[in-house]
GROMACS .gro file of C-alpha atoms in nm:
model
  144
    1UNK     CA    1  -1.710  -2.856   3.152
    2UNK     CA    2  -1.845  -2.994   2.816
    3UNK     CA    3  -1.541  -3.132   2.608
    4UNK     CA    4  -1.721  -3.032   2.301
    5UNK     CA    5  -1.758  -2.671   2.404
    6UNK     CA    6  -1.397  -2.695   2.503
    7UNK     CA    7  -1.237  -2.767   2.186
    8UNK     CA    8  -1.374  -2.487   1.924
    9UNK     CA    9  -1.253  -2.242   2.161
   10UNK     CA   10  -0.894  -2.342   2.234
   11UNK     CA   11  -0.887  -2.419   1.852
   12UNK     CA   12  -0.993  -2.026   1.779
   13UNK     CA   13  -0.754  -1.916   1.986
   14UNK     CA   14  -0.472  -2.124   1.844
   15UNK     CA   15  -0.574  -2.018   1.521
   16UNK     CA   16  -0.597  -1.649   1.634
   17UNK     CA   17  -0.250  -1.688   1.779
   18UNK     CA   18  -0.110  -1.821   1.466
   19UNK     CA   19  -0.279  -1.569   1.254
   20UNK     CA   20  -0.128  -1.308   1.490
   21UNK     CA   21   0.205  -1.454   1.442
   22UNK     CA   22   0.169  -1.511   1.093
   23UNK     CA   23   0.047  -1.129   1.041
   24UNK     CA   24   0.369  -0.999   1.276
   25UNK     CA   25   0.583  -1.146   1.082
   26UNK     CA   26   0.444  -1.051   0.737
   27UNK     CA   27   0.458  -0.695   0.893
   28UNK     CA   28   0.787  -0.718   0.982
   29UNK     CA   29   0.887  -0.862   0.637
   30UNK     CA   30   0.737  -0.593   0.441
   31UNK     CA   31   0.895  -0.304   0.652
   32UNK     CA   32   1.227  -0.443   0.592
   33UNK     CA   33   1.108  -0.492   0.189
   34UNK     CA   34   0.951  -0.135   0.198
   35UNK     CA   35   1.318   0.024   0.359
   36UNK     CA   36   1.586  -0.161   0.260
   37UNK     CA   37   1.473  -0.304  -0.081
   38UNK     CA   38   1.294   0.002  -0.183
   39UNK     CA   39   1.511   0.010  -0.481
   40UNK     CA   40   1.415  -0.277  -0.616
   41UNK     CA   41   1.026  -0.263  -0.531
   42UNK     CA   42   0.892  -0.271  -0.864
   43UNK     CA   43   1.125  -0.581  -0.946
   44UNK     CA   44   0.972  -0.709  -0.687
   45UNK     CA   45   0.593  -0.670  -0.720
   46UNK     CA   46   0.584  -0.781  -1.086
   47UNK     CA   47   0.811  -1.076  -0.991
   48UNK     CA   48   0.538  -1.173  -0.720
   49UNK     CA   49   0.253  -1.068  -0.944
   50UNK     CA   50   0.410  -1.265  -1.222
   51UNK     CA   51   0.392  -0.945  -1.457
   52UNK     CA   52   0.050  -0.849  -1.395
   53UNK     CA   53   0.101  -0.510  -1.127
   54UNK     CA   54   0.147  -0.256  -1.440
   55UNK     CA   55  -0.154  -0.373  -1.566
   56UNK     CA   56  -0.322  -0.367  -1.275
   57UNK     CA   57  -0.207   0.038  -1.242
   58UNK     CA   58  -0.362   0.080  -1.584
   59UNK     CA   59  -0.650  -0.097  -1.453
   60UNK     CA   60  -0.699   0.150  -1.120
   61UNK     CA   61  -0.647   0.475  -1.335
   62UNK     CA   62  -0.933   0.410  -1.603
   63UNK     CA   63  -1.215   0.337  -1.299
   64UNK     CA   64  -1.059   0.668  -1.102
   65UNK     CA   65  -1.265   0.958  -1.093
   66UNK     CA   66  -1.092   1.269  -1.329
   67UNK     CA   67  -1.085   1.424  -0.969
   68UNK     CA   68  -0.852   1.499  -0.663
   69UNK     CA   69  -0.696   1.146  -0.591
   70UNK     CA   70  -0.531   0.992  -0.307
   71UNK     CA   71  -0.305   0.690  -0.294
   72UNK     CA   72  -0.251   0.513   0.036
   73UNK     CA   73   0.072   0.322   0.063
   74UNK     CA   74   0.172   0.493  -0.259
   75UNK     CA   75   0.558   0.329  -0.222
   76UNK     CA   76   0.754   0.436  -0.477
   77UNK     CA   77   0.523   0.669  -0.658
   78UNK     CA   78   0.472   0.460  -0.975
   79UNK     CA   79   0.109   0.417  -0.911
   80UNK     CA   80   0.063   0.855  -0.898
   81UNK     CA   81   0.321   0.897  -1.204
   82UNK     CA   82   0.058   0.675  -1.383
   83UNK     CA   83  -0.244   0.843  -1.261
   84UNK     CA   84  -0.029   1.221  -1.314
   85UNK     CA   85  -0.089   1.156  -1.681
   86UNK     CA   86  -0.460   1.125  -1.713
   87UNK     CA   87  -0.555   1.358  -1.428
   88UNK     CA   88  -0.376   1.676  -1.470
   89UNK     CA   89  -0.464   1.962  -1.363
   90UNK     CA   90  -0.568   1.752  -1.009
   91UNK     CA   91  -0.416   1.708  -0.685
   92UNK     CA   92  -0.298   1.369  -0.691
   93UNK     CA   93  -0.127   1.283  -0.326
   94UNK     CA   94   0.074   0.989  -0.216
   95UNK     CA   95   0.056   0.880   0.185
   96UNK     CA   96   0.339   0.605   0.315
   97UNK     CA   97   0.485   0.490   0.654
   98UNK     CA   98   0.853   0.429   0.471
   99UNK     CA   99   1.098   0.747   0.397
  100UNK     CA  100   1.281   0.528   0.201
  101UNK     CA  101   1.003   0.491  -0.052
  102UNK     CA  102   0.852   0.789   0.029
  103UNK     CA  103   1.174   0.959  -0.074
  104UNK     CA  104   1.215   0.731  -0.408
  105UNK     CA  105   0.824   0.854  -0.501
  106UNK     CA  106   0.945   1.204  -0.455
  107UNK     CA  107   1.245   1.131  -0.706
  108UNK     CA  108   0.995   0.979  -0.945
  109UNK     CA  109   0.796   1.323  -0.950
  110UNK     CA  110   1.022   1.599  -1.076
  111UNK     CA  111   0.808   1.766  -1.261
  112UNK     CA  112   0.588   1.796  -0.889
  113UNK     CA  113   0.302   1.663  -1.068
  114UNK     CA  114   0.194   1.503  -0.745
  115UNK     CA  115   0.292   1.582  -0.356
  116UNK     CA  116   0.413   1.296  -0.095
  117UNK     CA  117   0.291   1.272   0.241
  118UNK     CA  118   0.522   1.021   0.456
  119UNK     CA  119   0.272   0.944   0.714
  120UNK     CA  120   0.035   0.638   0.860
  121UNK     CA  121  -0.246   0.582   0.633
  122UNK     CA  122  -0.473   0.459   0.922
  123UNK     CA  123  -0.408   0.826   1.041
  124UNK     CA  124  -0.535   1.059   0.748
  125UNK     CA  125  -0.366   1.422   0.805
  126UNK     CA  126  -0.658   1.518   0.585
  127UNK     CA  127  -0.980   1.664   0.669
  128UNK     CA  128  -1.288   1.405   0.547
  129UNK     CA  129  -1.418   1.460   0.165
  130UNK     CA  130  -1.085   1.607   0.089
  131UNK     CA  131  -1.067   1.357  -0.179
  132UNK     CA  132  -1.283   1.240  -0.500
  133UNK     CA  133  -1.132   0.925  -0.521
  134UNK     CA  134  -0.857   0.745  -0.328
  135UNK     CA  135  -0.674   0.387  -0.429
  136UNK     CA  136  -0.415   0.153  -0.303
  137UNK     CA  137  -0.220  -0.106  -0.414
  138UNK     CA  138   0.017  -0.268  -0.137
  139UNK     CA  139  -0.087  -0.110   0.211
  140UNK     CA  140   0.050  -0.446   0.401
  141UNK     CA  141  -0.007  -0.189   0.766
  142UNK     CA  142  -0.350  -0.078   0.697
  143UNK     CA  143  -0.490  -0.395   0.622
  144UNK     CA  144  -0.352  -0.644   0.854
   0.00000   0.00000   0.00000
């Protein structure tokens, strides 16, 4: 066997296993942020955004469509109760893996200006085109 055509591989697999373990452990971070810190989630994000996640909300809602809108990983809601003010009279709907924030979006939304859906967002329980415009913010399962 060619040494040189030895080494690239073992290295991308070392690097694939690191990635992996890197990724589970991330995963496994973020559930335990997303149930037992739920509370303190938006402390959180704008400590590890340094400030910038409401602007970046404000930023999402003026390039949405003044349509039917769906947020995936919606955590604690604050993303919809944004969007609620500028698209009324829409269905806005919020999709997350955690009850805990799933139940802290539903507490932000008394008024029921948008529904929550606590479900996996890489398994829609919506039919295709259901939607004119969908955003997310934090979806740490759906992307990794």
């Amino acid at each position: 066997m060619d040494p040189q055509r030895a080494t690239p591989s073992r290295s991308r697999g070392a690097t694939s296993a690191a990635f992996d373990g890197v990724r589970r452990l991330y995963v496994r971070l973020s559930d335990r942020v997303y149930r037992d810190f739920a509370w303190a989630f938006e402390l959180i994000t704008t400590i590890l955004t340094l400030g910038w996640m409401p602007r970046w909300r404000s930023a999402a809602v003026r390039r949405l469509p003044l349509d039917d809108i769906l947020d995936l990983g919606c955590g604690t809601g604050a993303l919809l109760h944004e969007i609620g003010r500028s698209h009324r009279g829409h269905r806005l709907v919020g999709i997350d893996l955690s009850r805990t924030m799933a139940t802290i979006a539903r507490r932000r939304n008394p008024g029921g200006a948008f529904m929550i859906v606590c479900a996996d967002v890489t398994r829609l329980p919506f039919r295709d085109c259901s939607f004119g415009g969908a955003v997310t913010t934090f979806p740490t399962r759906a992307v990794l």
